[in-house]
PDB file of C-alpha atoms in Angstrom:
ATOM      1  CA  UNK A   1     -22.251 -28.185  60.857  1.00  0.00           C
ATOM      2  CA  UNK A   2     -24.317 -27.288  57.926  1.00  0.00           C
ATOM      3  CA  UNK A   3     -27.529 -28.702  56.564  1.00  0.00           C
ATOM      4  CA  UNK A   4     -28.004 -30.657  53.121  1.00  0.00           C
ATOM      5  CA  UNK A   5     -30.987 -31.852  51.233  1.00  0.00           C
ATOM      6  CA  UNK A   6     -31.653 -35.615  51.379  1.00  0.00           C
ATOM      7  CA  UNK A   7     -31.177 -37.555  48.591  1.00  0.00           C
ATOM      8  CA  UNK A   8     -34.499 -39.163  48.960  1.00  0.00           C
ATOM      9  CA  UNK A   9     -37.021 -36.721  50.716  1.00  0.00           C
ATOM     10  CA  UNK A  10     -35.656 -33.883  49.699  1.00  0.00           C
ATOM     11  CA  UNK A  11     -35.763 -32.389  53.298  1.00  0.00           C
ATOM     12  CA  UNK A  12     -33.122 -30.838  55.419  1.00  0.00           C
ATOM     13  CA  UNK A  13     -30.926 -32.693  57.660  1.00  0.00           C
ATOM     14  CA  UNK A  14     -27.058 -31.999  59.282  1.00  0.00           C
ATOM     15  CA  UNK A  15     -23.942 -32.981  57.625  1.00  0.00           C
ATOM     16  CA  UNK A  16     -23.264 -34.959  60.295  1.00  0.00           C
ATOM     17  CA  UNK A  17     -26.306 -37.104  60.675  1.00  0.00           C
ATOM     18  CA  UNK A  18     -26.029 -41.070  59.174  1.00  0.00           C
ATOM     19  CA  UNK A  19     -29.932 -41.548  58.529  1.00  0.00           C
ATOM     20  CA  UNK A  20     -32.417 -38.643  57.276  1.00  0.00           C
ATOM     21  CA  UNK A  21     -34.854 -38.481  60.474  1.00  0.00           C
ATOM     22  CA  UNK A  22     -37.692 -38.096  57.815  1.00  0.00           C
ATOM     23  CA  UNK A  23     -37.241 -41.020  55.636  1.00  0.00           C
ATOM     24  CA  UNK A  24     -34.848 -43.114  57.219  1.00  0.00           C
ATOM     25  CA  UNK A  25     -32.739 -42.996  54.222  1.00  0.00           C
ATOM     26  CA  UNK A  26     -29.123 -43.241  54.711  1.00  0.00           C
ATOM     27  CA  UNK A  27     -27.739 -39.858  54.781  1.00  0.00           C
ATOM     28  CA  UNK A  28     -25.268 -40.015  52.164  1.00  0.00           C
ATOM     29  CA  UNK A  29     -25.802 -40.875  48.835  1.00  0.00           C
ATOM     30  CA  UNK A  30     -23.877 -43.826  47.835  1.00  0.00           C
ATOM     31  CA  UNK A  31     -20.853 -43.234  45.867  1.00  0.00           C
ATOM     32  CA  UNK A  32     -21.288 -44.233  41.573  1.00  0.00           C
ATOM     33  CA  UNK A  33     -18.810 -47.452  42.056  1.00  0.00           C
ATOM     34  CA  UNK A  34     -16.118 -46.597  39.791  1.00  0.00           C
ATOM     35  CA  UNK A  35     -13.246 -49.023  39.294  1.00  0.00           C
ATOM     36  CA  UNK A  36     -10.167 -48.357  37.700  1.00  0.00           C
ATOM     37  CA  UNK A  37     -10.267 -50.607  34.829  1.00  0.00           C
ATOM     38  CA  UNK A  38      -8.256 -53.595  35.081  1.00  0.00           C
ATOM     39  CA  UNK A  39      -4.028 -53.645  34.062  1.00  0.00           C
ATOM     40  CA  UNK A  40      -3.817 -54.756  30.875  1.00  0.00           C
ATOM     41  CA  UNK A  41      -2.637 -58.455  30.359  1.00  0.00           C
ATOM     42  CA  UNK A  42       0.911 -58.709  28.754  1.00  0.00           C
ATOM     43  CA  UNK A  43      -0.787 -60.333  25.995  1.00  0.00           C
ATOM     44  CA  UNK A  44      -2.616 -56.760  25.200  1.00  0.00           C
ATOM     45  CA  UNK A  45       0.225 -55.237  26.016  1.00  0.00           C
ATOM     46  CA  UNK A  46       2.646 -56.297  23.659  1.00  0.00           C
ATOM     47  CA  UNK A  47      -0.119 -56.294  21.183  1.00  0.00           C
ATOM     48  CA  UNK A  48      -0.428 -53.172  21.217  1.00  0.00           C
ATOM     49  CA  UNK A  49       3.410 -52.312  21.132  1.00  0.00           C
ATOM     50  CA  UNK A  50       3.184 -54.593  17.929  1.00  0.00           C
ATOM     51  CA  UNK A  51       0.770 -52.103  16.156  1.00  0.00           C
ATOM     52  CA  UNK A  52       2.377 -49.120  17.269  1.00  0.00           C
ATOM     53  CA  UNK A  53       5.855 -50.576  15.827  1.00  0.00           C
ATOM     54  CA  UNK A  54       4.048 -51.600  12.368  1.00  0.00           C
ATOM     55  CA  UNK A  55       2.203 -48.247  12.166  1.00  0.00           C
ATOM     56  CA  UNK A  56       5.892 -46.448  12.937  1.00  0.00           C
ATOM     57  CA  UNK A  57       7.561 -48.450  10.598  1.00  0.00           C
ATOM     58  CA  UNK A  58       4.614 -47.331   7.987  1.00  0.00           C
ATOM     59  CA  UNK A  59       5.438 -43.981   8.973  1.00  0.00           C
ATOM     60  CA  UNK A  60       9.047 -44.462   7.881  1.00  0.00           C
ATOM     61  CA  UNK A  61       7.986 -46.157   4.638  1.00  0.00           C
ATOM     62  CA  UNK A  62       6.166 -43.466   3.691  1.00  0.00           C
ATOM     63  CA  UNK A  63       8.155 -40.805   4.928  1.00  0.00           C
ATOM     64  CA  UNK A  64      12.046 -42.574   3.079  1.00  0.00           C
ATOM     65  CA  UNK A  65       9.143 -43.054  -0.519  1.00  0.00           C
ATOM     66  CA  UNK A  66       8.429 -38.791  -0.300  1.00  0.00           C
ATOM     67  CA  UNK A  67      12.504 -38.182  -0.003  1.00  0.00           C
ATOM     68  CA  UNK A  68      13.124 -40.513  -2.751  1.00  0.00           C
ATOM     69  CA  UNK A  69      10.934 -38.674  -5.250  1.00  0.00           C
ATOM     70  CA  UNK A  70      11.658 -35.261  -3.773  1.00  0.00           C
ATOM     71  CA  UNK A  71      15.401 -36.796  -4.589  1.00  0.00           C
ATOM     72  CA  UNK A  72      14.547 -37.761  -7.948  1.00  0.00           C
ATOM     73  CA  UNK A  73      12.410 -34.291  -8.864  1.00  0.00           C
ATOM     74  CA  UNK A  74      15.294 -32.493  -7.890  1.00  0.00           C
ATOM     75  CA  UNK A  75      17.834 -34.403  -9.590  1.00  0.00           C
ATOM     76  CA  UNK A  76      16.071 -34.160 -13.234  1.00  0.00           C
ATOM     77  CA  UNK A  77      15.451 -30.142 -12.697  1.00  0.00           C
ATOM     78  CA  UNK A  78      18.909 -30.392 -12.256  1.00  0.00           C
ATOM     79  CA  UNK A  79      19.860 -32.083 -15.217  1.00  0.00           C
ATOM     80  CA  UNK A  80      17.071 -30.524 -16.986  1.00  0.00           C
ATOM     81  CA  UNK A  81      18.286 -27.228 -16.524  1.00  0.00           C
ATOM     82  CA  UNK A  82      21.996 -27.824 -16.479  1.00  0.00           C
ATOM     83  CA  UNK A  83      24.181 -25.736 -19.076  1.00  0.00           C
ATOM     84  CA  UNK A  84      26.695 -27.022 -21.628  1.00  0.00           C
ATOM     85  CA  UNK A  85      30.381 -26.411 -20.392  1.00  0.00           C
ATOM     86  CA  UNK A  86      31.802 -23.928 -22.344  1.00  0.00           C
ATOM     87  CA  UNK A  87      34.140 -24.901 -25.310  1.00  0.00           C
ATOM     88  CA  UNK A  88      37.982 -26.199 -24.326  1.00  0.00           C
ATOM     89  CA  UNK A  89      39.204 -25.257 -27.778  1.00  0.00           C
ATOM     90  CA  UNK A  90      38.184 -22.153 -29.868  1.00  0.00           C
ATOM     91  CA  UNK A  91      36.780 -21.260 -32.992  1.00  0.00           C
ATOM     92  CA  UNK A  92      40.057 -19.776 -34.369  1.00  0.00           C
ATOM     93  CA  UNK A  93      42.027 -23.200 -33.797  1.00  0.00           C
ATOM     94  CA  UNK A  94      39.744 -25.016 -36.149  1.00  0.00           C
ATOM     95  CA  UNK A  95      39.085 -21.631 -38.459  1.00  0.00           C
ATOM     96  CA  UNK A  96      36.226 -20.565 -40.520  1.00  0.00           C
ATOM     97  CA  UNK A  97      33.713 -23.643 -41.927  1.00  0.00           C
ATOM     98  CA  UNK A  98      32.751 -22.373 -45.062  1.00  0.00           C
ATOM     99  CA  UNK A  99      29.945 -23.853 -48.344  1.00  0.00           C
ATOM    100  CA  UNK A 100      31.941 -22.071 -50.821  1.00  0.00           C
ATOM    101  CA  UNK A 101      32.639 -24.734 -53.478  1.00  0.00           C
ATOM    102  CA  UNK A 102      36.314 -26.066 -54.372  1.00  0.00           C
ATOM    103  CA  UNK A 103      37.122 -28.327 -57.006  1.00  0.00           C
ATOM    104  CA  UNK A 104      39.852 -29.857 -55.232  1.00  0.00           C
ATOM    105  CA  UNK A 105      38.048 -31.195 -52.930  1.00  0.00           C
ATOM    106  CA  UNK A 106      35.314 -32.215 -55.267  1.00  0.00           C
ATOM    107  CA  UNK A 107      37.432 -34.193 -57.277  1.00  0.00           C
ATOM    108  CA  UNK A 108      38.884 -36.079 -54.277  1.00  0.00           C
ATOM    109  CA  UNK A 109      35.415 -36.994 -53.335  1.00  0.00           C
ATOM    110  CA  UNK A 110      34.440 -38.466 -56.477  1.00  0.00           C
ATOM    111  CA  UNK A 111      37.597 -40.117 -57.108  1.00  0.00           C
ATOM    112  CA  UNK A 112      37.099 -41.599 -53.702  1.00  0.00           C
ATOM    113  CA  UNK A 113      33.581 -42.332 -54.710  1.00  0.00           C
ATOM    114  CA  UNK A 114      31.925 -41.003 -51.184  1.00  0.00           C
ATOM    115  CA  UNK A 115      28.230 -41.492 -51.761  1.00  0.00           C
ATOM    116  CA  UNK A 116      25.887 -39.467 -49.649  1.00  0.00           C
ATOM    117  CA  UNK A 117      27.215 -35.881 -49.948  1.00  0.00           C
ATOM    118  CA  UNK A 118      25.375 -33.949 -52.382  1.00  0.00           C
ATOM    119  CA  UNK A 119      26.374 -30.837 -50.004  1.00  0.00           C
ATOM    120  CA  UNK A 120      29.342 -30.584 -47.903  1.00  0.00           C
ATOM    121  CA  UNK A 121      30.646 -27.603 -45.784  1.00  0.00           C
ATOM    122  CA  UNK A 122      34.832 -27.413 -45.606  1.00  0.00           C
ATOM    123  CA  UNK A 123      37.437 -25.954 -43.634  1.00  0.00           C
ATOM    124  CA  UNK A 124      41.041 -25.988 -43.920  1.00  0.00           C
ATOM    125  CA  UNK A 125      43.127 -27.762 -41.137  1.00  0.00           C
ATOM    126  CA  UNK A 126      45.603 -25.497 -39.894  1.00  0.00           C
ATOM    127  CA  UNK A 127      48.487 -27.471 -38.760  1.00  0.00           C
ATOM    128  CA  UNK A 128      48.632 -29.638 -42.006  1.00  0.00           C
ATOM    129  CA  UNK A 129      48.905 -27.449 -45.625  1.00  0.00           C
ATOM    130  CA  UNK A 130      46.379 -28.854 -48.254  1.00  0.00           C
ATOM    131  CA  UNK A 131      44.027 -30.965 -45.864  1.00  0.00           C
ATOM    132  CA  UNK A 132      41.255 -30.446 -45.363  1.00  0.00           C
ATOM    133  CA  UNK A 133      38.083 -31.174 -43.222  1.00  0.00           C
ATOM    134  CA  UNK A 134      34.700 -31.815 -44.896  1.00  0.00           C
ATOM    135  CA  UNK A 135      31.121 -32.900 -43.493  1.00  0.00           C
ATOM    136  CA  UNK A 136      28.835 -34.154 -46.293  1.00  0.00           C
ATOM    137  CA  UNK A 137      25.232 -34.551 -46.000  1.00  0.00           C
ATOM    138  CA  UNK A 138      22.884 -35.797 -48.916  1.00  0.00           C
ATOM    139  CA  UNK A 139      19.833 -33.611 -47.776  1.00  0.00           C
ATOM    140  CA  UNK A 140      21.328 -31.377 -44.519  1.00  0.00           C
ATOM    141  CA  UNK A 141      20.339 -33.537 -41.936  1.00  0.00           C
ATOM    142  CA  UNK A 142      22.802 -35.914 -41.347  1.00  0.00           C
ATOM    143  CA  UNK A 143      26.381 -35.062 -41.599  1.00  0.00           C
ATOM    144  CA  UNK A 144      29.332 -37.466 -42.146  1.00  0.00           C
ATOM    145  CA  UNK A 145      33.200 -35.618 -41.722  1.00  0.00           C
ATOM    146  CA  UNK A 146      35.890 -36.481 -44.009  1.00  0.00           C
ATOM    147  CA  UNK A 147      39.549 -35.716 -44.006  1.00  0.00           C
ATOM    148  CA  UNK A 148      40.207 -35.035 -47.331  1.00  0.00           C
ATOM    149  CA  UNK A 149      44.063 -34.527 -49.084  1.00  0.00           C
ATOM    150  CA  UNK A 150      43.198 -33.265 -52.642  1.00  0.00           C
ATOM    151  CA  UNK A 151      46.644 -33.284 -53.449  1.00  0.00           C
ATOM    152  CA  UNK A 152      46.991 -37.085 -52.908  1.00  0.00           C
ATOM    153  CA  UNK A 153      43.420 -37.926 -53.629  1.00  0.00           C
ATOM    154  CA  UNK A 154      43.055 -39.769 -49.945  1.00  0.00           C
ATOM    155  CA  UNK A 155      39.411 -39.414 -48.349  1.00  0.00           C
ATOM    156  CA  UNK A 156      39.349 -40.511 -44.916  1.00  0.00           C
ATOM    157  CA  UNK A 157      37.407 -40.328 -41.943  1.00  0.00           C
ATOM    158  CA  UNK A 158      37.904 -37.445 -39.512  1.00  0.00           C
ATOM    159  CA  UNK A 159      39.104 -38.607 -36.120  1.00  0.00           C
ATOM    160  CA  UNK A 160      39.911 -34.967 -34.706  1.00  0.00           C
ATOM    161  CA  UNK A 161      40.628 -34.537 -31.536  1.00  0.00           C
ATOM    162  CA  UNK A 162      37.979 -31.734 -31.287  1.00  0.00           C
ATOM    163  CA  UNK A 163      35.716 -32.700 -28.734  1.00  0.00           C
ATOM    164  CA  UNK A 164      32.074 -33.208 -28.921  1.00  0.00           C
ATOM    165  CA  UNK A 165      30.603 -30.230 -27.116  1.00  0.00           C
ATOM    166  CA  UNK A 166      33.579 -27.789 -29.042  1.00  0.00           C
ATOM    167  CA  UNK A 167      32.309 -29.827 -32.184  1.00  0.00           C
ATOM    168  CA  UNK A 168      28.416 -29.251 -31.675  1.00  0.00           C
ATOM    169  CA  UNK A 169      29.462 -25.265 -30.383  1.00  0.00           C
ATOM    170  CA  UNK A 170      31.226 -23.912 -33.137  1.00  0.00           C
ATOM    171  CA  UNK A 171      28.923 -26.233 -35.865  1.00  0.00           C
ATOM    172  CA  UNK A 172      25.840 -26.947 -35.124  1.00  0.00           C
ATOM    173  CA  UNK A 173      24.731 -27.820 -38.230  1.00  0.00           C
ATOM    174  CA  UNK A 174      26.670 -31.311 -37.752  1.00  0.00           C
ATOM    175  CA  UNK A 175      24.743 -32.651 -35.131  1.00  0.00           C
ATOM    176  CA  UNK A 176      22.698 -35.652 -35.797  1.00  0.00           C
ATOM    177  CA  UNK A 177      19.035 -35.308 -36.304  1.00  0.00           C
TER     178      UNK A 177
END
């Protein structure tokens, strides 16, 4: 047995006694009334399940949006960056391009009348004797290829099979601008 203060009086009295012999008040304090707050109706319930789903499936949204530009970032670094494939054929298939001038193949182009190639750049095509292939440009920005036979005076257009990376590789100077 062991002695408390009463709530009320503030005097002594036993643990075991119901009233405070002082004051009469009862000798334990009243317990706060705490209720467990009522079960949620199904109503709230699925309510609430509702907004979790629509804040998950924001979640989602959000997080598939981030991948696809992560995704696309990555993919134009990639492309950005990405190297030319080296040439398939080689510089000494096609030979030397040279500027040097050659009346042969000045005469075929005016006989032809090709308009637009004040300047041309030649090179002699290896598996076929006196043909040639020519790009003409009027000021050295755009270039237009010929196949030229001087010997028969036929100007043609060039439909090599030299691809267009091995084309660009060993001349650059016939890219278009």
């Amino acid at each position: 047995m062991a002695l408390i203060k009463c709530h009320e009086c503030r005097k002594s009295i036993s643990t075991e006694a119901t009233t405070c012999p002082h004051c009469g008040a009862p000798a334990k304090a009243p317990a706060p009334a705490y209720a467990a707050p009522p079960p949620a109706s199904k109503l709230l319930a699925g309510i609430r399940a509702k907004a979790e789903r629509e804040r998950e499936q924001r979640y989602n949204r959000r997080l598939i949006v981030v991948a696809v530009i992560v995704g696309a970032a990555f993919l134009a670094v990639h492309y950005a960056t990405r190297r030319e494939p080296p040439p398939r054929e080689s510089a000494e298939r096609y030979g030397a391009l040279t500027s040097a001038f050659n009346a042969d193949i000045t005469r075929a182009l005016a006989a032809a009348d090709v308009r637009g190639c004040g300047m041309y750049h030649w090179q002699a095509v290896l598996n076929r004797r006196g043909e040639f292939r020519v790009f003409c440009t009027a000021h050295g920005e755009r270039h237009t290829r010929y196949r030229v036979l001087p010997g028969s005076g036929r100007v043609g257009p060039d439909h090599s099979t030299m691809d267009i990376a091995t084309l660009h590789a060993l001349y650059p100077h016939t890219r278009i601008r």
